[in-house]
PDB file of C-alpha atoms and ligand atoms in Angstrom:
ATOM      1  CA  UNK A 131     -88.818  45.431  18.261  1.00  0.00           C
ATOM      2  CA  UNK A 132     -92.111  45.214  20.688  1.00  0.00           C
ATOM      3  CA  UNK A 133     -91.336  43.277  23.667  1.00  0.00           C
ATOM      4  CA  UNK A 134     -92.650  39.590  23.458  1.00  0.00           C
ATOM      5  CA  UNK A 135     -96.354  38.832  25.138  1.00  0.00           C
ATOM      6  CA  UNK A 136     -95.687  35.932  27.335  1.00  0.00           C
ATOM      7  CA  UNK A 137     -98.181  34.041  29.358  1.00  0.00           C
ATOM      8  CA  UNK A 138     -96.899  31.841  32.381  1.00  0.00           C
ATOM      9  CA  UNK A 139     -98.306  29.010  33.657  1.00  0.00           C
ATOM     10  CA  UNK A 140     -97.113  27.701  37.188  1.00  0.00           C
ATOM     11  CA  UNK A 141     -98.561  25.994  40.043  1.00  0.00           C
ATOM     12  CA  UNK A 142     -95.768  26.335  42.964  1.00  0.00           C
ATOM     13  CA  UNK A 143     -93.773  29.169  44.537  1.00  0.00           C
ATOM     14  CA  UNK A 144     -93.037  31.001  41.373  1.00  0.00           C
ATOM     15  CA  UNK A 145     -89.291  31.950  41.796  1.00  0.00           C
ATOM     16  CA  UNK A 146     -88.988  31.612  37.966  1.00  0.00           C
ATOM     17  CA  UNK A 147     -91.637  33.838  37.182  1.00  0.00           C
ATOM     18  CA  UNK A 148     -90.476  36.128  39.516  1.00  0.00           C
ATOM     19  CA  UNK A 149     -86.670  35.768  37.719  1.00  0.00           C
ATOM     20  CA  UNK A 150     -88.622  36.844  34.639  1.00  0.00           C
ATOM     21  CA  UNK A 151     -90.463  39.668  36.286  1.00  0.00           C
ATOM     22  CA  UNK A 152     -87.008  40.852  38.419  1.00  0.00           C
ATOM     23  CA  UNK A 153     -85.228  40.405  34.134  1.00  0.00           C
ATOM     24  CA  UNK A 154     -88.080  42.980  32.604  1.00  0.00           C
ATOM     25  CA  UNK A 155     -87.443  45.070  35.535  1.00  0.00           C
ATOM     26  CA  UNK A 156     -83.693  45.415  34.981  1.00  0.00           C
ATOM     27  CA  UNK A 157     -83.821  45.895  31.037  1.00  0.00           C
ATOM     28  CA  UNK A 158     -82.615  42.464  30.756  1.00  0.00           C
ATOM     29  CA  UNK A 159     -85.607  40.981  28.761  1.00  0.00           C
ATOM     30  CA  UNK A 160     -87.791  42.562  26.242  1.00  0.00           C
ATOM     31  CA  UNK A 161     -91.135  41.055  27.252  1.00  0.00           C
ATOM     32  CA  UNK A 162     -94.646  41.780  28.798  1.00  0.00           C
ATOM     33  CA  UNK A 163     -96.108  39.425  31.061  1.00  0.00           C
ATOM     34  CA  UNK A 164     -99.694  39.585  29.867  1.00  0.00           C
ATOM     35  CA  UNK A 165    -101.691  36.698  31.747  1.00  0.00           C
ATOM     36  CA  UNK A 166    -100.238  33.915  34.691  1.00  0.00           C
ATOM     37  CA  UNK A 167    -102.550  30.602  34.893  1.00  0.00           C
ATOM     38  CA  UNK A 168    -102.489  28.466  37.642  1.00  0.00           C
ATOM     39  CA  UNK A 169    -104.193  25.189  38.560  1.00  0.00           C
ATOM     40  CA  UNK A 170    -104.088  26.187  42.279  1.00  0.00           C
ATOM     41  CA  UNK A 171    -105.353  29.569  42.560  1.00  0.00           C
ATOM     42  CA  UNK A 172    -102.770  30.061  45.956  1.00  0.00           C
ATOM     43  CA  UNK A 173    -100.184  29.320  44.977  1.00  0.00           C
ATOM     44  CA  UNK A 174     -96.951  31.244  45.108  1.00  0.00           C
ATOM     45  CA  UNK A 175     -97.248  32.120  41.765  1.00  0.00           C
ATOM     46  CA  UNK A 176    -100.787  33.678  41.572  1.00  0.00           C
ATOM     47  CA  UNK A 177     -99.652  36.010  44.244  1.00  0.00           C
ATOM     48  CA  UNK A 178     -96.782  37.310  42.869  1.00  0.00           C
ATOM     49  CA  UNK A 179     -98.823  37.933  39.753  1.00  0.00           C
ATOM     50  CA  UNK A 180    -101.608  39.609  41.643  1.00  0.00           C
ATOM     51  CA  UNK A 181     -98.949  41.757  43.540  1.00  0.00           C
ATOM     52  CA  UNK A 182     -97.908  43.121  40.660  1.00  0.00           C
ATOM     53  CA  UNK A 183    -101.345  43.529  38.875  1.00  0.00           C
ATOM     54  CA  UNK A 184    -100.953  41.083  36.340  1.00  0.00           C
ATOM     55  CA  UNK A 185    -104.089  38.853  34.820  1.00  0.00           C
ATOM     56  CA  UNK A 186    -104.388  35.852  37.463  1.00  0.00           C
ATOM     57  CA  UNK A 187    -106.459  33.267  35.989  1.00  0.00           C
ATOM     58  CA  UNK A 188    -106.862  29.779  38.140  1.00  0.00           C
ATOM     59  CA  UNK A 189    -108.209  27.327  35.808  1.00  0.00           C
ATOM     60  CA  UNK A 190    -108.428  23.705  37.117  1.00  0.00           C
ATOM     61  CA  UNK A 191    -110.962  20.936  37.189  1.00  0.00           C
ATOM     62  CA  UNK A 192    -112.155  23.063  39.787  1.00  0.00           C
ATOM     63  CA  UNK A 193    -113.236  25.059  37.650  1.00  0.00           C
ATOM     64  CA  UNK A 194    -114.260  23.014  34.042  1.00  0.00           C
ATOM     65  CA  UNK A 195    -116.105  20.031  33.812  1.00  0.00           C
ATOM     66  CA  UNK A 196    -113.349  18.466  31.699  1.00  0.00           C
ATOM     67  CA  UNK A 197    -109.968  18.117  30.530  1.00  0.00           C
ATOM     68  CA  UNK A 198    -110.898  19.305  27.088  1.00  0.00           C
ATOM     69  CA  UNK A 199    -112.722  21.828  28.382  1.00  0.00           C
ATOM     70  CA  UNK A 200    -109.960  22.786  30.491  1.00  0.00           C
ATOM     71  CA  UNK A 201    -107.771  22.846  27.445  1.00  0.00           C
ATOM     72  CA  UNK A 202    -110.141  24.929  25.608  1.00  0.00           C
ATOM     73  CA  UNK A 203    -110.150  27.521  29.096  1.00  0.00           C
ATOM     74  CA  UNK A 204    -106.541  28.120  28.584  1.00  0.00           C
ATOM     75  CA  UNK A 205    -105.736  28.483  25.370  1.00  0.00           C
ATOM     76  CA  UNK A 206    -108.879  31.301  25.317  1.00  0.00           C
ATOM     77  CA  UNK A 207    -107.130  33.033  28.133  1.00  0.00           C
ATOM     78  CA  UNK A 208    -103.882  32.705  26.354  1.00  0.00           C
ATOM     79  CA  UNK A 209    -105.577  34.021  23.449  1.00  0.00           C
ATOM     80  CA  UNK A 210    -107.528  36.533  24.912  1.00  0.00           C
ATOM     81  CA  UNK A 211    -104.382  38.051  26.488  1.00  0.00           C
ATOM     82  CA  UNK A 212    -102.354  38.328  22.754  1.00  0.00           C
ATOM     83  CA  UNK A 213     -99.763  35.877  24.290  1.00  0.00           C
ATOM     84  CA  UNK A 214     -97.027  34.861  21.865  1.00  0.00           C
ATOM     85  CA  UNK A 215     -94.956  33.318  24.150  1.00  0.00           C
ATOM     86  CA  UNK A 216     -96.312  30.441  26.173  1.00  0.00           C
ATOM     87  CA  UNK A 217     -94.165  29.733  29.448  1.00  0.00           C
ATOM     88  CA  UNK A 218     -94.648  26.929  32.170  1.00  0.00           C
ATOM     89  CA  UNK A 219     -92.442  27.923  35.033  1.00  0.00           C
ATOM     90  CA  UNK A 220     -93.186  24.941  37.286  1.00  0.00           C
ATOM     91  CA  UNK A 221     -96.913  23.986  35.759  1.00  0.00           C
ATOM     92  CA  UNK A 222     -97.912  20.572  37.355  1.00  0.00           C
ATOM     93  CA  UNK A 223    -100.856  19.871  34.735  1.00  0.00           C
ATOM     94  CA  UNK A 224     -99.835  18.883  31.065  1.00  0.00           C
ATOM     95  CA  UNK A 225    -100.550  21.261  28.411  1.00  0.00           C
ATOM     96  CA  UNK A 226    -103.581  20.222  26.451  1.00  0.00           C
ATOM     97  CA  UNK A 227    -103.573  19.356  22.549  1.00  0.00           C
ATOM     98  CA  UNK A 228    -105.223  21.713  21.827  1.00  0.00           C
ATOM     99  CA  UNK A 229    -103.258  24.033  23.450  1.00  0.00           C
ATOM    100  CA  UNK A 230    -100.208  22.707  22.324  1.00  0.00           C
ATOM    101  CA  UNK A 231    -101.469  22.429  18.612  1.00  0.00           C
ATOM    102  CA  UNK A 232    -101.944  26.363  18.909  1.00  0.00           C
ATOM    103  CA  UNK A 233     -98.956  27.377  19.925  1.00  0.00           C
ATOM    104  CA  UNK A 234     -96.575  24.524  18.431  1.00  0.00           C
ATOM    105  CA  UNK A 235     -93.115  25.769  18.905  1.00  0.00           C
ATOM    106  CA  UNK A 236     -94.092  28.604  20.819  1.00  0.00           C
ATOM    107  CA  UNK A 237     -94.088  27.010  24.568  1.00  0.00           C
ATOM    108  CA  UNK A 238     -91.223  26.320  26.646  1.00  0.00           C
ATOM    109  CA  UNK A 239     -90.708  24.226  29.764  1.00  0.00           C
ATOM    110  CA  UNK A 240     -87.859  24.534  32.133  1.00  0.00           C
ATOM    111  CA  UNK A 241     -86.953  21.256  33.629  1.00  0.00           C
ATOM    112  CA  UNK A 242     -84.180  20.751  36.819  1.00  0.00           C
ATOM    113  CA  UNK A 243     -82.057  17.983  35.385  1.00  0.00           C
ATOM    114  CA  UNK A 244     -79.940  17.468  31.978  1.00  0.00           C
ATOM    115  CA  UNK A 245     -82.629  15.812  29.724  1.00  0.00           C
ATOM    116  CA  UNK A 246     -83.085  13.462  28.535  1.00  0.00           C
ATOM    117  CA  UNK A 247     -81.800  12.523  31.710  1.00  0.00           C
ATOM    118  CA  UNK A 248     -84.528  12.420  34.696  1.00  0.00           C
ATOM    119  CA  UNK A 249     -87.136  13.829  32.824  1.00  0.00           C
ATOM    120  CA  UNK A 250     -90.890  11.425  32.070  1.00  0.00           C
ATOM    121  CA  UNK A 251     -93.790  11.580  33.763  1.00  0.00           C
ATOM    122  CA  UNK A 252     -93.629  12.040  37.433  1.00  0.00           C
ATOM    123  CA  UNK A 253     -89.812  12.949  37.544  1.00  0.00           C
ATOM    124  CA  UNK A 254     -90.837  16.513  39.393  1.00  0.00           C
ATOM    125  CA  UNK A 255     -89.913  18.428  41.955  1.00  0.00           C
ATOM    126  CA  UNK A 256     -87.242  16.616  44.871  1.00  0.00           C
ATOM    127  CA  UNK A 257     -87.724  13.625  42.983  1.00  0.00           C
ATOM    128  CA  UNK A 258     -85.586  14.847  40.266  1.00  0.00           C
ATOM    129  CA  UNK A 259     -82.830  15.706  42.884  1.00  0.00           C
ATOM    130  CA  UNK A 260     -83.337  12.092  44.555  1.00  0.00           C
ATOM    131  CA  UNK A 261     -82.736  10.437  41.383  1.00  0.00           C
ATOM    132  CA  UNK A 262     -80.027  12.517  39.877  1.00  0.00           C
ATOM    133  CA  UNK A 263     -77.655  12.086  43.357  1.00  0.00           C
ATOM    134  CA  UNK A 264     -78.775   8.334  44.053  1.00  0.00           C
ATOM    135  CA  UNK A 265     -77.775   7.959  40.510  1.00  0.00           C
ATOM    136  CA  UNK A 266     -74.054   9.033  41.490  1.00  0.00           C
ATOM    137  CA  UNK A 267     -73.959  11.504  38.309  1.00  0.00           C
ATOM    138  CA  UNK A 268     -71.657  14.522  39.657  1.00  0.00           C
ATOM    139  CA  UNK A 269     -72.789  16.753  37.064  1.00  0.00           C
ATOM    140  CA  UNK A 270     -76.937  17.871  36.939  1.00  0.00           C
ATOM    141  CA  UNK A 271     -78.355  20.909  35.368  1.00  0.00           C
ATOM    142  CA  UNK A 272     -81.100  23.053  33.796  1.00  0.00           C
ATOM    143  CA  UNK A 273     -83.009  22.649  30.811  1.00  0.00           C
ATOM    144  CA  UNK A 274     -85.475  24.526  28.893  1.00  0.00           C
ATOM    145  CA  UNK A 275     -86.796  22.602  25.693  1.00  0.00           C
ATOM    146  CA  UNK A 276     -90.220  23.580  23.421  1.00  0.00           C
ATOM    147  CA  UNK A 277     -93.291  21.277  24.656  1.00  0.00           C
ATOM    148  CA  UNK A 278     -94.572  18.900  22.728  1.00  0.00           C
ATOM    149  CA  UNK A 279     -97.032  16.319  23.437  1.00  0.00           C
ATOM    150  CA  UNK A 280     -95.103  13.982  25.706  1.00  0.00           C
ATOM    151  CA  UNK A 281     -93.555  15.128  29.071  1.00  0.00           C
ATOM    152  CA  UNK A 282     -90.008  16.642  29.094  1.00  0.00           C
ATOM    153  CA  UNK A 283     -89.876  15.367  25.320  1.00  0.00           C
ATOM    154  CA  UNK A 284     -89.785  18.207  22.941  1.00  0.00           C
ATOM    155  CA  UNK A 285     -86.653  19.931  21.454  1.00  0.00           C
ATOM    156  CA  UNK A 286     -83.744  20.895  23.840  1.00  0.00           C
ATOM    157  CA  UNK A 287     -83.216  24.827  23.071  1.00  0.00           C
ATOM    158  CA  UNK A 288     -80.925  25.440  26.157  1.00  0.00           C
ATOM    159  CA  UNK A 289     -79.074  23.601  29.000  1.00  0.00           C
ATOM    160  CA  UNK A 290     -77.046  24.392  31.476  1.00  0.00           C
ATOM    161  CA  UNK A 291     -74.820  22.646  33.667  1.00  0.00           C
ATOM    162  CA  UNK A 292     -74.657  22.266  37.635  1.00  0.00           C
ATOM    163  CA  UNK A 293     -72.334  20.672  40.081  1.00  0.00           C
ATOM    164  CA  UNK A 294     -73.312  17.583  42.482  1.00  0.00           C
ATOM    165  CA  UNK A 295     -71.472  18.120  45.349  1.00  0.00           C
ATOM    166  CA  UNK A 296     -70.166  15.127  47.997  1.00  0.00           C
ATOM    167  CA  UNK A 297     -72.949  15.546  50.845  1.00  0.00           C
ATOM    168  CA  UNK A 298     -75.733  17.097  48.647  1.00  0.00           C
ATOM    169  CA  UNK A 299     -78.902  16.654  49.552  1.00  0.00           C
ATOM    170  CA  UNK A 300     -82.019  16.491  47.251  1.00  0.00           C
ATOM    171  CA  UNK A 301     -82.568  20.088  48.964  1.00  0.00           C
ATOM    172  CA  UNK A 302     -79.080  21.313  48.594  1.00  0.00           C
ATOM    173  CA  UNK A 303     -78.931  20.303  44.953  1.00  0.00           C
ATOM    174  CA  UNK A 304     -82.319  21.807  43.996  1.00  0.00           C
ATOM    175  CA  UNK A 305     -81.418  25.450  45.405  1.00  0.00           C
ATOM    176  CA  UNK A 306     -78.067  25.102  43.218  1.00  0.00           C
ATOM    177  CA  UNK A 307     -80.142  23.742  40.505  1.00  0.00           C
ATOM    178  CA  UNK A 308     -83.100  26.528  40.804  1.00  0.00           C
ATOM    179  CA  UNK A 309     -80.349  29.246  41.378  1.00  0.00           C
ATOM    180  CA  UNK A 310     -79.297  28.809  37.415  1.00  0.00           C
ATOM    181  CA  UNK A 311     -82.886  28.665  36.495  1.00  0.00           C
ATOM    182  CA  UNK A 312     -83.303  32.050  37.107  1.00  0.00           C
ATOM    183  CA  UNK A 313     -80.528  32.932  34.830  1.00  0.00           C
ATOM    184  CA  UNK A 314     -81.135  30.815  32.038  1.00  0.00           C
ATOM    185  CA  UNK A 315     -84.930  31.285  31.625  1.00  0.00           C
ATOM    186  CA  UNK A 316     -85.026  35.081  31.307  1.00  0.00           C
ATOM    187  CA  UNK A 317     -81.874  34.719  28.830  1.00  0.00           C
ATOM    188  CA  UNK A 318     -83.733  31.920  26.383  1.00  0.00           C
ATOM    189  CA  UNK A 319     -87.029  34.136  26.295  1.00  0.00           C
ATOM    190  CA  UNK A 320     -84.770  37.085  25.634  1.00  0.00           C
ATOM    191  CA  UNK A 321     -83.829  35.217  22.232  1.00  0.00           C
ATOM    192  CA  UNK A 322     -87.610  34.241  21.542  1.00  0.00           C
ATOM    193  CA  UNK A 323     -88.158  38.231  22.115  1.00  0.00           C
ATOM    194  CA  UNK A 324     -85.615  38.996  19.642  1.00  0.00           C
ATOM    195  CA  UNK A 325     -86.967  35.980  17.420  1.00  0.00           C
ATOM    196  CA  UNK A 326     -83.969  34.015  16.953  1.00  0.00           C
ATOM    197  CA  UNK A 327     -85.274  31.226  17.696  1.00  0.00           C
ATOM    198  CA  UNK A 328     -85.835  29.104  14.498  1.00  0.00           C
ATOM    199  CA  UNK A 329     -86.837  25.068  14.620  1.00  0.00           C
ATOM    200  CA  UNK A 330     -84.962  22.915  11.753  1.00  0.00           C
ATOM    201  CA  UNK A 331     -85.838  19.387  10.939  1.00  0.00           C
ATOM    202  CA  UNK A 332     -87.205  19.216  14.422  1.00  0.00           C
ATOM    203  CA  UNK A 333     -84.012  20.702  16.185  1.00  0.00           C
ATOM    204  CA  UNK A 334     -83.884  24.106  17.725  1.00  0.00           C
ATOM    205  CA  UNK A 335     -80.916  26.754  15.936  1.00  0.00           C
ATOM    206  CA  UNK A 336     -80.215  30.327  17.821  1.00  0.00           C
ATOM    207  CA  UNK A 337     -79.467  32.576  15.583  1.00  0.00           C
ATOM    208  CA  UNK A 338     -76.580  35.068  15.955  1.00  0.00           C
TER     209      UNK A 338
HETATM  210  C1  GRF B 487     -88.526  24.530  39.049  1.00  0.00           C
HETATM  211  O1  GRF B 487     -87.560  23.738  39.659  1.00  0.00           O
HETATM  212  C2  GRF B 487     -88.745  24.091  37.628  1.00  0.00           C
HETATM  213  O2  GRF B 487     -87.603  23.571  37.023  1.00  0.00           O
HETATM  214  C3  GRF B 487     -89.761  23.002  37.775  1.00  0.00           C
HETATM  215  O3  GRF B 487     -90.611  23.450  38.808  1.00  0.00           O
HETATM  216  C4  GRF B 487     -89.894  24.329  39.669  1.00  0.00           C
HETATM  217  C5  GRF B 487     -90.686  25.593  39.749  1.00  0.00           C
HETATM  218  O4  GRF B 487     -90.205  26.467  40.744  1.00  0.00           O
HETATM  219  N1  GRF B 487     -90.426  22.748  36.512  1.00  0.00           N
HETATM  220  P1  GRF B 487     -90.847  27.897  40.927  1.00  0.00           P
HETATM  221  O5  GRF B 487     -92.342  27.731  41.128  1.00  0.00           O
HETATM  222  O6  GRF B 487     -90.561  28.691  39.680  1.00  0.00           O
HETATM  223  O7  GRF B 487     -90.198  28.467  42.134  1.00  0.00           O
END
């Protein structure tokens, strides 16, 4: 089977692309990073892509007069680039309709709590962390669920757990958290790559 074209979209430090990257590398994940978009074109992100050669597009309201055309910008570049795969590895804009229309089932987020558990709009970043240890829960975690049109809302297709431990810090508990990222994002686009991923009645089954 051809490896999977995947476009990322991030605007930070870009650890997860770089887990994705490191997974190709090692044989680990059948997939071609055709095209990374970012809304800040210095971010950590752009330069690992440009290190490596890959398509860095920075599309922002910098760049577009509007939100629908900024919309329109990406999903061209996505387009443009064959992607099948569309993930957002810590992408701070949300994905437009029409975007998301496009490529309905076909974009995955990867969010640092247990949703639907500190997810919504502006749970990001250390806020997450804040939130998740002033809540007293001793358990937190990773998830990666299909994007739909409301934030950290569509199907769950992966989670995995992570310890709170006495004394964390919103710091402490993001490293642990961001640590099992990197494993778990690689491993769910592995089973997109080897397209057993199907979506029933709205929930996601893996197929053996
Ligand atoms: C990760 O914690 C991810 O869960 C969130 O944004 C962060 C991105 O980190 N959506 P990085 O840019 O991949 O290092």
């Amino acid at each position: 089977m051809s490896p999977i074209v995947i476009g990322v979209l991030a605007s930070g430090g870009g650890t997860n692309l770089q887990a994705i990257l490191d997974s190709v590398d090692a044989g680990r994940l059948s997939a071609h990073v055709a095209v990374v978009i970012s809304n800040n074109s210095t971010c950590g992100a752009m330069e690992r892509a440009r290190n490596r050669a890959i398509p860095a597009i920075h599309l922002s309201r910098a760049t577009v007069a509007s939100e629908e055309e900024l919309d329109r910008a990406v999903l061209d570049a996505l387009k443009d680039h064959l992607v099948q795969l569309v993930v957002l590895a810590g992408y701070m804009k949300k994905v437009g309709p029409q975007t998301i229309q496009a490529y309905r089932g076909r974009i995955l987020n990867i969010h640092p709590a247990l949703l639907p558990a500190f997810g919504g709009a502006g749970m990001y970043g250390r806020r997450v962390h804040e939130a998740v240890i002033a809540s007293g829960a001793s358990v937190s975690g990773v998830t990666v669920h299909l994007v739909d049109e409301n934030y950290d809302h569509g199907p769950v297709v992966a989670q995995r757990e992570v310890p709170v431990c006495a004394g964390d810090t919103a710091e402490t508990l993001a490293a642990r958290v961001l640590g099992q990222e990197h494993v778990l994002y690689p491993q769910v686009i592995q089973w997109f790559a080897e397209r057993r991923v199907r979506i029933e009645k709205g929930q996601v089954r893996i197929d053996e």
